[in-house]
mmCIF file of C-alpha atoms and ligand atoms in Angstrom:
data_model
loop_
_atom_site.group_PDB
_atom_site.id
_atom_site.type_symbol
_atom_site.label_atom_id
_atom_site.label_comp_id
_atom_site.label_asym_id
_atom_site.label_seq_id
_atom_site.Cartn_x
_atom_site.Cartn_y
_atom_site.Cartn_z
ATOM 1 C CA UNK A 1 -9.521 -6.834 -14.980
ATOM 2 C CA UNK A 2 -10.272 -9.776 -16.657
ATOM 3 C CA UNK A 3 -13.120 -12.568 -14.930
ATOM 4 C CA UNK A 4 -13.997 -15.549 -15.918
ATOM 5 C CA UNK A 5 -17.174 -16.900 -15.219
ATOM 6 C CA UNK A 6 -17.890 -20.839 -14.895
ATOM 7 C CA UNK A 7 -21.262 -21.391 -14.375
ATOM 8 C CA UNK A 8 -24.267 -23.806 -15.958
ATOM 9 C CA UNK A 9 -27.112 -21.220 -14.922
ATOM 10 C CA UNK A 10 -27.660 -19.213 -17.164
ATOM 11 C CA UNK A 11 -29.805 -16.712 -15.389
ATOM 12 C CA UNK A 12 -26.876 -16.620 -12.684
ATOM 13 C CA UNK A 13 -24.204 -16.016 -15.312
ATOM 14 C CA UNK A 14 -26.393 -13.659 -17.231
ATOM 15 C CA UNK A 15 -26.368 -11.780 -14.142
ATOM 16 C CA UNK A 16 -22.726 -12.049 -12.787
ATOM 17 C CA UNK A 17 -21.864 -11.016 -16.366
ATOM 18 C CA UNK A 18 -24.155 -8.226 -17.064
ATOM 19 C CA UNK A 19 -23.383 -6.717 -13.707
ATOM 20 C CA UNK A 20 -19.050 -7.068 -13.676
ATOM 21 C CA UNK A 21 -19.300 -5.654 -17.687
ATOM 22 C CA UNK A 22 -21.215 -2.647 -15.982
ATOM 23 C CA UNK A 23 -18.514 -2.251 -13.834
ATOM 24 C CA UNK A 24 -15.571 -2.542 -16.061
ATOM 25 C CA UNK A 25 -14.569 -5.785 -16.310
ATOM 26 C CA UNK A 26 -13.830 -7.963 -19.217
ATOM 27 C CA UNK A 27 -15.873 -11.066 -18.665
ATOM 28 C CA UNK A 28 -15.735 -14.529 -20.640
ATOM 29 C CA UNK A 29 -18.481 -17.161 -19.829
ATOM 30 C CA UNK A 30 -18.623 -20.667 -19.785
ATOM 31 C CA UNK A 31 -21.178 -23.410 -19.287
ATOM 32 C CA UNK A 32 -18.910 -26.174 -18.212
ATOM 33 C CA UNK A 33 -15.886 -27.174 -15.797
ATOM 34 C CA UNK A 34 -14.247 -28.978 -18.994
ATOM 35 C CA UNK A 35 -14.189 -25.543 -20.529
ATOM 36 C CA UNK A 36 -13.810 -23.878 -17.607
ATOM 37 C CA UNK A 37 -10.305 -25.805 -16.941
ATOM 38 C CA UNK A 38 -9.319 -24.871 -20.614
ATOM 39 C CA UNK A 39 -10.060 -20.941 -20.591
ATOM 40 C CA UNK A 40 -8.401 -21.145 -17.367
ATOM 41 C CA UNK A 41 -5.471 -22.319 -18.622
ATOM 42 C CA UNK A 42 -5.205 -20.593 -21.906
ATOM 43 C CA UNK A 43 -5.738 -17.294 -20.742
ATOM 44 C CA UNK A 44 -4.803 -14.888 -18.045
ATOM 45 C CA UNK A 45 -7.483 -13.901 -15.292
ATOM 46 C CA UNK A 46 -7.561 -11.836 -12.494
ATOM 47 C CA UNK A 47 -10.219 -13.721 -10.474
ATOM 48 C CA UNK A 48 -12.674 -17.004 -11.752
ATOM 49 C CA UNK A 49 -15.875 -17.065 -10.339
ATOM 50 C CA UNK A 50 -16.328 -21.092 -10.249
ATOM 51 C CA UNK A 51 -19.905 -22.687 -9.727
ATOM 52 C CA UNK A 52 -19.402 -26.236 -7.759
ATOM 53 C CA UNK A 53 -21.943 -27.871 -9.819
ATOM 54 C CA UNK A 54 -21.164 -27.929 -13.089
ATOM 55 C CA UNK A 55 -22.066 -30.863 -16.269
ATOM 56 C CA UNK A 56 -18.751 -32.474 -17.649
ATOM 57 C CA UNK A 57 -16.542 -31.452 -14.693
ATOM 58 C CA UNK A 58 -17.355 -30.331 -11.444
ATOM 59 C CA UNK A 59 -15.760 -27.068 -9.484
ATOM 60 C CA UNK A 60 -14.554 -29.468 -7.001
ATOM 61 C CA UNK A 61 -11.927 -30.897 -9.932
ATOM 62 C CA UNK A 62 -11.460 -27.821 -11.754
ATOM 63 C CA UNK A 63 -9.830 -26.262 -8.474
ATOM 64 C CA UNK A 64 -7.998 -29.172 -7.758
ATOM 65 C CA UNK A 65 -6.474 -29.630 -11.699
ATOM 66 C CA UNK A 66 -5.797 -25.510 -11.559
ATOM 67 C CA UNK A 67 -4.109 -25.449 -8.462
ATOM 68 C CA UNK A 68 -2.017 -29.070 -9.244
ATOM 69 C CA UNK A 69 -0.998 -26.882 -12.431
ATOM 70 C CA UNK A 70 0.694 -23.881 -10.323
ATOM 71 C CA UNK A 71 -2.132 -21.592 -11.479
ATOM 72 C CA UNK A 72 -2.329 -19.145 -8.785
ATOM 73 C CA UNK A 73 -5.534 -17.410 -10.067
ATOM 74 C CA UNK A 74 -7.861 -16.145 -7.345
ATOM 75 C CA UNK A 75 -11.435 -18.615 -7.378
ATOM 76 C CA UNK A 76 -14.435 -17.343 -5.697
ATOM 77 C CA UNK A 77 -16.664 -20.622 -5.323
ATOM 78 C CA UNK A 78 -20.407 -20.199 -5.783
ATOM 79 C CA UNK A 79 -22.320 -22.826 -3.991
ATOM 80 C CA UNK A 80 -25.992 -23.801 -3.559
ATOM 81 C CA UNK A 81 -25.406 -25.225 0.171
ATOM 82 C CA UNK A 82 -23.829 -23.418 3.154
ATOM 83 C CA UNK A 83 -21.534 -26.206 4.816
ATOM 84 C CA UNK A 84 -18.996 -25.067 6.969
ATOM 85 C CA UNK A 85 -17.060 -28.505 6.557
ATOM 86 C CA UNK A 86 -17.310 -28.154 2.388
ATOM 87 C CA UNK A 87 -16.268 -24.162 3.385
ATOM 88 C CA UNK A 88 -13.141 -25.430 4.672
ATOM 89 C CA UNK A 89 -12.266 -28.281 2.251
ATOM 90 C CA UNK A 90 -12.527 -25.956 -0.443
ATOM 91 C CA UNK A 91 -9.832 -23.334 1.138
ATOM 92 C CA UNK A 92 -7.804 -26.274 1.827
ATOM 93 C CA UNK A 93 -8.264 -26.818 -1.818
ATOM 94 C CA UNK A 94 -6.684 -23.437 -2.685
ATOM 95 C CA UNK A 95 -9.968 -21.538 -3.145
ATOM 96 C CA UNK A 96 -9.274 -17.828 -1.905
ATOM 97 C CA UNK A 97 -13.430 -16.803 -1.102
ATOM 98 C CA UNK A 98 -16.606 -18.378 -1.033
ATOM 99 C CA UNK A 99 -20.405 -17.254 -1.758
ATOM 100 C CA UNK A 100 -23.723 -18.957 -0.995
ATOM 101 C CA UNK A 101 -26.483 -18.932 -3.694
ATOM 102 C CA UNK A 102 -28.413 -16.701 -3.945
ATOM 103 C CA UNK A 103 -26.494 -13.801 -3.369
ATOM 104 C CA UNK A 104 -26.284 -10.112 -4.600
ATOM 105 C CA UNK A 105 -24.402 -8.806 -7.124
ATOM 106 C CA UNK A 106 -23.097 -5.750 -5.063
ATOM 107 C CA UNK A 107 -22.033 -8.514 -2.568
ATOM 108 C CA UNK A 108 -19.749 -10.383 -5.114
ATOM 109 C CA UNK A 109 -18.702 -7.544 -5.950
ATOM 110 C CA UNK A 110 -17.536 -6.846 -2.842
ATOM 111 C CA UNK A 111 -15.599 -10.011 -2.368
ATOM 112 C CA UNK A 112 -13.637 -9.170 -5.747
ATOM 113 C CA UNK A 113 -12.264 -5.937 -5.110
ATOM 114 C CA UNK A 114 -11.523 -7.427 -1.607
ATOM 115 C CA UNK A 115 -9.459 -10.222 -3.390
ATOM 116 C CA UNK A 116 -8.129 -7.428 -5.406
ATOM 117 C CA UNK A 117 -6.596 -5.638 -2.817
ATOM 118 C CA UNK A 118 -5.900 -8.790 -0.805
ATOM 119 C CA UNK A 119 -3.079 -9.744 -3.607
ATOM 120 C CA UNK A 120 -2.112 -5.884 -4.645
ATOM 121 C CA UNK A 121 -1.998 -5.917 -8.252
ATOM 122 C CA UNK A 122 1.798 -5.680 -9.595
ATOM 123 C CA UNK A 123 3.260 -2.494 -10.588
ATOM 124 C CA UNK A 124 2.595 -3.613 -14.259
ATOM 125 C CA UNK A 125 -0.812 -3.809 -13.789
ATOM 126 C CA UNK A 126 -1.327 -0.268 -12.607
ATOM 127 C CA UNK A 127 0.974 1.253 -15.112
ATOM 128 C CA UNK A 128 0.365 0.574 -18.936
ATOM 129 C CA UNK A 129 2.820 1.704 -21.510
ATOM 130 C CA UNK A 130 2.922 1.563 -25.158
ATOM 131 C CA UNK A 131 5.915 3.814 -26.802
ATOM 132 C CA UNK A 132 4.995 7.536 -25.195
ATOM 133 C CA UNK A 133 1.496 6.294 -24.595
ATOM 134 C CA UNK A 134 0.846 5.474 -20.504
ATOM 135 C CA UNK A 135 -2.182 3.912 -18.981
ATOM 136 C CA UNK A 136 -2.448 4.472 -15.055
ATOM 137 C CA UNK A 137 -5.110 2.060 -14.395
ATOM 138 C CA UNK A 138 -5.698 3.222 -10.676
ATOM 139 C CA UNK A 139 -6.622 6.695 -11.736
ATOM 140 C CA UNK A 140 -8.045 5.372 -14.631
ATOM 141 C CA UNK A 141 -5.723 8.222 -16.280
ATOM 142 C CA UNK A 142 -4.644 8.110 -20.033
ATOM 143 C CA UNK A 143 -1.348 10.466 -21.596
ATOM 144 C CA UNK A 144 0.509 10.521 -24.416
ATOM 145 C CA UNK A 145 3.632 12.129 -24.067
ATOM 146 C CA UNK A 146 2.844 13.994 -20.644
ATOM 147 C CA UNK A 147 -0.261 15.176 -22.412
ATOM 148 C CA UNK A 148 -3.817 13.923 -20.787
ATOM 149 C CA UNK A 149 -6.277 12.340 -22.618
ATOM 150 C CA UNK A 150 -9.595 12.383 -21.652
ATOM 151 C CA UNK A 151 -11.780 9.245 -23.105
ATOM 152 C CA UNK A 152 -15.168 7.922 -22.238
ATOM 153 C CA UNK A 153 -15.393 4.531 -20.452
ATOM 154 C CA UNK A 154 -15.943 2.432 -23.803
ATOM 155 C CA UNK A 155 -13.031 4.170 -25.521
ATOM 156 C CA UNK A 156 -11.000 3.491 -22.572
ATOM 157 C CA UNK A 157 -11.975 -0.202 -22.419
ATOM 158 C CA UNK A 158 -11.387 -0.590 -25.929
ATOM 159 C CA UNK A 159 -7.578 0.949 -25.418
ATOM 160 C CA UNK A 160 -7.273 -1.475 -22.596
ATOM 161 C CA UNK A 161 -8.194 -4.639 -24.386
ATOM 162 C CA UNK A 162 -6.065 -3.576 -27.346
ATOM 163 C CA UNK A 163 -3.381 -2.943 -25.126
ATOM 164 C CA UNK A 164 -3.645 -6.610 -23.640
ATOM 165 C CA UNK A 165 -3.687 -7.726 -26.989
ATOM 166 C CA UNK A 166 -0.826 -5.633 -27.865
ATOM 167 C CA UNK A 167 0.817 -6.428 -31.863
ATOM 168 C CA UNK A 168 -2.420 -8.667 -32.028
ATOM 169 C CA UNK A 169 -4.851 -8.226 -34.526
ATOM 170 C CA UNK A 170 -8.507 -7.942 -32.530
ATOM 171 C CA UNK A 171 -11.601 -8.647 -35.453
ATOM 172 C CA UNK A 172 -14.387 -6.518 -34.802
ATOM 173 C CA UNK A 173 -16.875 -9.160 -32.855
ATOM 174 C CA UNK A 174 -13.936 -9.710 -30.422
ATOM 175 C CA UNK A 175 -14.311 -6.140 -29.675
ATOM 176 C CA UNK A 176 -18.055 -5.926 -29.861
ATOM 177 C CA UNK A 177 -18.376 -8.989 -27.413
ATOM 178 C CA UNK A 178 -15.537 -7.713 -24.582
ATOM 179 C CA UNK A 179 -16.199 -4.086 -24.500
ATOM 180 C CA UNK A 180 -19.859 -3.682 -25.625
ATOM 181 C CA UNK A 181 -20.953 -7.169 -24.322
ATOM 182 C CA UNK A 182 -22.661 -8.103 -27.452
ATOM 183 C CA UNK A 183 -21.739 -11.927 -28.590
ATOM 184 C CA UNK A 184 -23.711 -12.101 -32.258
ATOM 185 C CA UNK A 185 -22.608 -11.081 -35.555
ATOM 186 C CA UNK A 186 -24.066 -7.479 -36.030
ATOM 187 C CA UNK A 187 -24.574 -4.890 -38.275
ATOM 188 C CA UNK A 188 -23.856 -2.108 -36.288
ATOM 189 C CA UNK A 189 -20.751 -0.171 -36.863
ATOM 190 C CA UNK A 190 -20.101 0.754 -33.215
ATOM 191 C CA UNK A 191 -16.353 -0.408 -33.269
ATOM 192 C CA UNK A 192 -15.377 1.679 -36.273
ATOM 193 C CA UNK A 193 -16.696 4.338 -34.701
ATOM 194 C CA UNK A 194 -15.181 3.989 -31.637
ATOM 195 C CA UNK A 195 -11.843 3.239 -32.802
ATOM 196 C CA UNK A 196 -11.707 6.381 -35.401
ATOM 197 C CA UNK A 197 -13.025 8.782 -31.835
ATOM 198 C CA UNK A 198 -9.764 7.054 -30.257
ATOM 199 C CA UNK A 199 -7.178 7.059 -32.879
ATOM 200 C CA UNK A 200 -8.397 10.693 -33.117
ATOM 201 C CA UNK A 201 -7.394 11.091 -29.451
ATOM 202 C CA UNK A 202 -4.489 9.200 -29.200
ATOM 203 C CA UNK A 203 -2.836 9.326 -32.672
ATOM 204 C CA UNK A 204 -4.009 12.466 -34.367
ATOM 205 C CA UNK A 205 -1.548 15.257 -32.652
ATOM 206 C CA UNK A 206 1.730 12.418 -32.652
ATOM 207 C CA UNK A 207 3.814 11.562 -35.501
ATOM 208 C CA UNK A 208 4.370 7.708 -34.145
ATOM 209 C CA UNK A 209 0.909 6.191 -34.823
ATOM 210 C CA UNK A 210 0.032 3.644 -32.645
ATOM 211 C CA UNK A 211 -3.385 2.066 -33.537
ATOM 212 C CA UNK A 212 -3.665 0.582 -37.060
ATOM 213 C CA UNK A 213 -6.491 -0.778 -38.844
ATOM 214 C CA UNK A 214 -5.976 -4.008 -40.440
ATOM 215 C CA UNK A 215 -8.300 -4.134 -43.543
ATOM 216 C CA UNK A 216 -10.788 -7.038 -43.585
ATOM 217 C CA UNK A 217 -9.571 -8.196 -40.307
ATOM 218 C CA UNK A 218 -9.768 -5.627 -37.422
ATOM 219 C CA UNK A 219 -7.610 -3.309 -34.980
ATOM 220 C CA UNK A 220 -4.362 -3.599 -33.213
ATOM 221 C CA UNK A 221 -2.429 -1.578 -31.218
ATOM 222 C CA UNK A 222 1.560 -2.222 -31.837
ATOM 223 C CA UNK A 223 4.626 -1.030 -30.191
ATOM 224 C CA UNK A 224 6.907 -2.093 -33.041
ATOM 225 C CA UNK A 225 7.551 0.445 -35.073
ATOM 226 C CA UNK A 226 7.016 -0.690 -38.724
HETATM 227 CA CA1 CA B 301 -24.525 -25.417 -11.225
#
């Protein structure tokens, strides 16, 4: 699951973020509805959590320009005022939920894995394959040729964004900032690590190797057999 968050305060996005990454979701953050409209569009995500009052655009026109582009993506608005007349606007306006600041984390929550199963993902996004390697993202279940897996959550999250990334080199703060939630240049070797406990998993026992390490540049997963 992939969220995007668009959102000026920081100590609300801080908290939106740190709680969805706890729960397994890849999260990007932005500060304003000019950005907003542009991750939006250049990238796919299953829900967009969209503050109304945002600097450069506001939510108001970032709902209108995603839904006058055919972009179907599911928008929770956050908004500082409960109005049932602005409630209704914004559904005319294509938004699919709405939340009143200040609210809980375990109650936005709530509303996304409502939307979730509102819209019932697409086969394809409960079944992952790459070559003899499957992904059922339901059970949360990995196998490699009818042989389980068993991974921790980061290694798991880590498979999963290389698999959305699939025969696309992914450099190592990419990885650090979507699966560990860390967004600085680091020292810590964390990824490496992570990715040699995987490929040890998933490559080790098979002749076909799927992960490769790209020297100087990062990881990628590829189904094209070199
Ligand atoms: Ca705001």
């Amino acid at each position: 699951m992939n969220i995007l968050i668009i959102e000026d305060e920081t100590k609300t996005a801080k908290f939106v973020q740190k709680g969805l990454f706890e729960s397994g979701y890849f999260v990007d953050v932005v500060s304003n509805g000019m950005d907003g409209l542009y991750y939006a569009a250049s990238r796919q995500y299953d829900v967009i959590i969209l503050d109304l009052m945002l600097p450069k655009m506001d939510g108001w026109k970032v709902l209108k320009a995603l839904r006058a582009t055919d972009n179907n993506t599911n928008v929770i608005i956050l908004s500082a005022i409960s109005d049932t007349d602005e409630k209704v606007k914004l559904f005319d306006y294509g938004a699919d939920d709405y939340l009143v600041k200040p609210f809980s984390f375990s109650e936005l929550h709530a509303r996304i894995k409502a939307i979730q199963k509102r819209t019932k993902p697409e086969a394809i996004m409960q079944m992952l394959q790459v070559v003899d390697l499957s992904i059922d993202c339901v059970a949360f279940k990995v196998s490699r040729q009818n042989k389980t897996i068993e991974l921790t959550i980061k290694e798991y999250l880590l498979l999963l964004l290389l698999i959305q990334n699939i025969n696309e080199v992914l450099n190592r703060n990419t990885i650090l900032d979507k699966v560990w939630g860390i967004n600085f240049e680091s020292e810590t070797n964390i990824v490496d690590v992570t990715i040699r406990r995987l490929r040890k998993k998933i490559d080790d026992d098979f002749d076909v190797k799927l992960i490769h390490s790209i020297r100087g540049l990062g990881y990628v997963i590829r189904d094209e057999v070199a």
